[in-house]
Tab-separated table of C-alpha atoms in Angstrom:
chain	number	residue	atom	x	y	z
A	1	MET	CA	135.727	97.581	127.462
A	2	ARG	CA	132.034	98.107	128.057
A	3	LYS	CA	129.919	95.211	126.775
A	4	VAL	CA	126.231	95.507	125.941
A	5	ILE	CA	123.610	93.131	124.561
A	6	LEU	CA	121.607	94.276	121.537
A	7	HIS	CA	118.461	92.202	121.058
A	8	TYR	CA	117.122	92.367	117.510
A	9	HIS	CA	113.523	91.654	118.517
A	10	LEU	CA	111.995	90.328	115.309
A	11	PHE	CA	108.184	90.354	115.275
A	12	LYS	CA	106.687	87.089	116.607
A	13	ASN	CA	110.064	85.417	117.167
A	14	ALA	CA	109.791	84.877	120.953
A	15	GLY	CA	111.343	88.279	121.637
A	16	THR	CA	108.937	89.175	124.439
A	17	SER	CA	109.805	85.935	126.211
A	18	LEU	CA	113.525	86.621	125.783
A	19	ASP	CA	113.175	90.173	127.078
A	20	ALA	CA	111.299	88.900	130.143
A	21	ALA	CA	114.220	86.569	130.887
A	22	PHE	CA	116.730	89.380	130.341
A	23	LYS	CA	114.866	91.694	132.732
A	24	GLU	CA	115.235	89.127	135.506
A	25	ASN	CA	119.010	89.638	135.352
A	26	VAL	CA	119.356	93.407	135.480
A	27	ALA	CA	118.068	96.464	137.305
A	28	PRO	CA	115.079	98.194	135.632
A	29	GLU	CA	117.201	101.007	134.224
A	30	GLU	CA	119.693	98.541	132.698
A	31	TRP	CA	117.179	97.173	130.151
A	32	VAL	CA	116.007	99.740	127.578
A	33	THR	CA	113.937	99.660	124.409
A	34	GLN	CA	113.429	102.021	121.490
A	35	GLU	CA	112.215	101.984	117.878
A	36	PHE	CA	113.913	103.496	114.836
A	37	PRO	CA	113.125	104.847	111.360
A	38	GLY	CA	113.066	102.657	108.274
A	39	GLN	CA	115.766	104.607	106.453
A	40	PRO	CA	118.862	102.399	106.877
A	41	LYS	CA	121.500	105.115	107.349
A	42	ALA	CA	119.440	107.042	109.913
A	43	ASN	CA	118.455	103.814	111.604
A	44	ARG	CA	122.028	102.674	112.167
A	45	GLU	CA	123.210	106.118	113.259
A	46	GLN	CA	120.408	106.408	115.797
A	47	VAL	CA	120.991	102.892	117.157
A	48	ALA	CA	124.663	103.750	117.748
A	49	GLN	CA	123.710	107.030	119.425
A	50	TRP	CA	121.125	105.248	121.592
A	51	ILE	CA	123.783	102.951	123.006
A	52	LEU	CA	126.193	105.801	123.666
A	53	GLU	CA	123.530	107.980	125.301
A	54	ASN	CA	122.502	105.250	127.758
A	55	PRO	CA	125.717	104.378	129.629
A	56	GLN	CA	123.708	102.813	132.476
A	57	ALA	CA	122.084	100.242	130.167
A	58	LYS	CA	123.371	96.725	129.650
A	59	ILE	CA	120.625	95.314	127.432
A	60	PHE	CA	119.095	97.121	124.444
A	61	SER	CA	116.007	95.715	122.719
A	62	SER	CA	114.378	96.942	119.506
A	63	HIS	CA	111.951	95.579	116.909
A	64	THR	CA	113.298	97.944	114.293
A	65	ALA	CA	117.081	98.224	114.783
A	66	TYR	CA	118.907	97.151	111.633
A	67	LEU	CA	121.964	94.974	111.349
A	68	PRO	CA	124.932	95.130	111.444
A	69	PRO	CA	125.562	95.862	115.126
A	70	PRO	CA	127.264	99.239	115.550
A	71	LYS	CA	131.018	99.423	115.973
A	72	LEU	CA	131.732	101.844	118.799
A	73	GLU	CA	134.959	102.928	120.457
A	74	GLY	CA	135.185	101.408	123.931
A	75	VAL	CA	131.964	99.400	123.508
A	76	LYS	CA	131.525	95.812	122.351
A	77	VAL	CA	127.994	95.155	121.089
A	78	LEU	CA	126.781	91.557	121.464
A	79	PRO	CA	123.982	90.949	118.936
A	80	VAL	CA	121.201	88.501	119.814
A	81	ILE	CA	118.594	87.383	117.286
A	82	PHE	CA	116.076	84.540	117.132
A	83	LEU	CA	114.610	82.956	113.994
A	84	ARG	CA	111.447	80.918	113.617
A	85	HIS	CA	109.983	78.664	110.948
A	86	PRO	CA	108.800	81.281	108.401
A	87	ILE	CA	105.322	79.822	107.818
A	88	ASP	CA	104.638	79.321	111.520
A	89	ARG	CA	105.774	82.903	112.173
A	90	ILE	CA	103.237	84.195	109.652
A	91	ALA	CA	100.457	82.163	111.288
A	92	SER	CA	101.452	83.589	114.665
A	93	ALA	CA	101.597	87.135	113.292
A	94	TYR	CA	98.044	86.838	111.955
A	95	ALA	CA	96.756	85.394	115.237
A	96	PHE	CA	98.429	88.231	117.127
A	97	GLU	CA	97.250	91.008	114.834
A	98	THR	CA	93.603	89.873	114.930
A	99	LYS	CA	93.664	90.627	118.671
A	100	GLN	CA	95.233	94.071	118.323
A	101	ASP	CA	93.086	97.152	118.872
A	102	GLY	CA	95.525	99.416	117.075
A	103	ASP	CA	95.180	101.028	113.662
A	104	SER	CA	98.345	99.640	112.085
A	105	PHE	CA	97.970	98.261	108.565
A	106	GLY	CA	98.463	94.669	109.711
A	107	ALA	CA	96.033	94.878	112.624
A	108	VAL	CA	93.259	96.511	110.558
A	109	LEU	CA	93.755	93.993	107.747
A	110	ALA	CA	93.750	91.004	110.104
A	111	ARG	CA	90.555	92.129	111.833
A	112	ASN	CA	88.760	92.587	108.521
A	113	THR	CA	89.704	89.461	106.597
A	114	ASP	CA	90.415	85.786	107.111
A	115	ILE	CA	93.921	84.382	107.093
A	116	SER	CA	93.865	83.653	103.348
A	117	GLY	CA	92.872	87.245	102.607
A	118	TYR	CA	95.498	88.558	104.993
A	119	ILE	CA	98.278	86.587	103.326
A	120	GLU	CA	97.119	87.234	99.763
A	121	THR	CA	96.876	90.988	100.377
A	122	ARG	CA	100.322	91.198	101.924
A	123	LEU	CA	101.913	89.076	99.192
A	124	ALA	CA	100.383	91.403	96.580
A	125	LEU	CA	102.217	94.421	98.028
A	126	PRO	CA	105.737	94.466	96.516
A	127	HIS	CA	107.451	96.181	99.457
A	128	ASP	CA	105.583	94.366	102.250
A	129	ARG	CA	107.868	91.695	103.718
A	130	GLN	CA	105.658	90.475	106.541
A	131	CYS	CA	104.634	87.372	104.543
A	132	ARG	CA	107.546	87.176	102.116
A	133	ASN	CA	111.074	86.224	103.215
A	134	PHE	CA	110.863	88.325	106.363
A	135	HIS	CA	114.002	86.867	107.933
A	136	MET	CA	116.039	87.021	104.744
A	137	GLN	CA	115.455	90.751	104.393
A	138	ARG	CA	116.448	91.534	107.975
A	139	LEU	CA	119.511	89.284	107.944
A	140	ALA	CA	120.693	90.579	104.562
A	141	MET	CA	121.051	94.064	106.050
A	142	MET	CA	124.194	92.780	107.794
A	143	PHE	CA	126.121	93.348	104.544
A	144	GLY	CA	126.050	95.838	101.696
A	145	GLU	CA	124.366	95.078	98.391
A	146	LYS	CA	127.723	94.758	96.636
A	147	GLN	CA	128.300	91.543	98.609
A	148	GLY	CA	125.564	89.598	96.869
A	149	ASP	CA	121.825	89.184	96.580
A	150	GLU	CA	119.589	89.042	99.655
A	151	PHE	CA	119.874	85.291	100.118
A	152	THR	CA	123.678	85.329	99.808
A	153	ARG	CA	123.979	88.157	102.333
A	154	ALA	CA	121.476	86.571	104.729
A	155	LYS	CA	123.348	83.270	104.579
A	156	LYS	CA	126.597	85.111	105.273
A	157	ALA	CA	124.971	86.851	108.236
A	158	LEU	CA	123.969	83.506	109.741
A	159	ALA	CA	127.577	82.363	109.418
A	160	THR	CA	128.932	85.605	110.911
A	161	LEU	CA	126.604	86.431	113.806
A	162	PRO	CA	127.931	85.080	117.113
A	163	PHE	CA	124.498	83.895	118.261
A	164	VAL	CA	121.321	82.922	116.419
A	165	GLY	CA	118.551	81.313	118.466
A	166	ILE	CA	115.776	79.068	117.157
A	167	VAL	CA	112.265	79.620	118.495
A	168	GLU	CA	111.315	75.961	118.037
A	169	GLN	CA	114.335	75.034	120.190
A	170	PHE	CA	113.796	77.834	122.689
A	171	ALA	CA	115.045	76.140	125.864
A	172	ASP	CA	118.190	74.815	124.167
A	173	SER	CA	118.791	78.183	122.512
A	174	MET	CA	118.461	79.971	125.843
A	175	ALA	CA	121.014	77.607	127.362
A	176	ARG	CA	123.429	78.352	124.495
A	177	LEU	CA	122.797	82.074	124.852
A	178	GLU	CA	123.377	81.979	128.603
A	179	LYS	CA	126.695	80.158	128.163
A	180	TRP	CA	127.889	82.580	125.473
A	181	LEU	CA	126.925	85.705	127.431
A	182	GLN	CA	128.620	84.356	130.542
A	183	SER	CA	131.795	83.812	128.496
A	184	GLU	CA	131.552	87.442	127.328
A	185	GLY	CA	131.563	88.780	130.878
A	186	PHE	CA	127.921	88.550	131.960
A	187	GLU	CA	128.932	86.018	134.620
A	188	GLY	CA	125.696	86.112	136.596
A	189	MET	CA	123.411	85.803	133.570
A	190	GLN	CA	120.786	83.107	134.115
A	191	LEU	CA	118.166	82.820	131.413
A	192	LYS	CA	115.061	80.885	132.408
A	193	PRO	CA	112.802	80.083	129.449
A	194	VAL	CA	109.478	81.855	130.059
A	195	GLU	CA	106.458	82.074	127.778
A	196	LYS	CA	105.194	85.604	127.167
A	197	ASN	CA	102.914	87.071	124.483
A	198	VAL	CA	102.108	83.620	123.067
A	199	SER	CA	99.406	83.777	120.381
A	200	ARG	CA	98.824	80.078	119.706
A	201	ASP	CA	98.998	76.614	121.276
A	202	ILE	CA	102.652	75.987	122.084
A	203	LYS	CA	102.080	72.364	123.085
A	204	LYS	CA	101.692	71.284	119.472
A	205	SER	CA	104.717	70.224	117.451
A	206	LEU	CA	105.859	72.326	114.523
A	207	ASP	CA	104.530	69.735	112.070
A	208	GLU	CA	101.130	69.789	113.774
A	209	LYS	CA	100.971	73.586	113.710
A	210	LEU	CA	101.977	73.725	110.041
A	211	LYS	CA	99.344	71.103	109.169
A	212	ASP	CA	96.662	73.044	111.057
A	213	PHE	CA	97.712	76.199	109.272
A	214	GLU	CA	97.565	74.576	105.827
A	215	GLU	CA	94.039	73.346	106.537
A	216	ARG	CA	92.878	76.881	107.424
A	217	ILE	CA	93.803	78.547	104.146
A	218	THR	CA	92.926	77.937	100.529
A	219	PRO	CA	95.225	75.619	98.548
A	220	GLU	CA	95.964	78.431	96.088
A	221	VAL	CA	97.108	80.842	98.801
A	222	PHE	CA	99.119	78.145	100.562
A	223	ALA	CA	100.935	77.344	97.312
A	224	LYS	CA	101.687	81.054	96.749
A	225	LEU	CA	102.938	81.446	100.308
A	226	MET	CA	105.230	78.430	100.118
A	227	GLU	CA	106.658	79.552	96.780
A	228	ALA	CA	107.199	83.108	98.031
A	229	ASN	CA	109.065	81.931	101.136
A	230	GLN	CA	111.361	79.250	99.724
A	231	PRO	CA	114.528	81.291	100.436
A	232	ASP	CA	113.430	81.935	104.027
A	233	ILE	CA	112.594	78.267	104.545
A	234	LYS	CA	115.998	77.317	103.116
A	235	LEU	CA	117.712	79.690	105.573
A	236	TYR	CA	115.727	78.254	108.480
A	237	ASN	CA	116.553	74.680	107.481
A	238	SER	CA	120.253	75.561	107.414
A	239	LEU	CA	120.303	76.438	111.126
């Protein structure tokens, strides 16, 4: 049985740091990355094909691959995903996008407005999930809509996935991940916590960062953001 790692690299959830640690354990051609379309059926089909068409690869990393992990004959896919406090992730996303030179919607918006404007604009767009229950949406894709609403399916995904890391407990999560992957046959896997693509001061505690964030935005926008992300916060607190 071939075993491969599939890293669901969620935006601003320490994925670059995790990938850097993964790359230390494999040859260059054994770590691969690719992005996929937003249409769920095509996305999942292409992710499965990607794994099959890269027999040399051991670790697959994608920002846009959708759950659930593909079921393939002769291949066991080991899904890896990290979650982060939803409000701190949004603050990090804004800090990151203000520095981007690209012409993506988020980068252009961040460069042309303050953080309150960024959040308010994104919350006003019904299908934009960057600032509204980002984790819940991605986790809920693990199960079909007949199995409950988004929160129910996301909660079920957390209970089903074999590994879920926590950004705020990165070193401990990496130790857990290392132990699990070793038990799955990656005997030589050694994951050293490294800090890559960090947008903000990592020395501050989560409470300090959340307090700083609240002070930077208007009370009205902060209240809207907290209300909009209650399900995501509830999921995070259940970890």
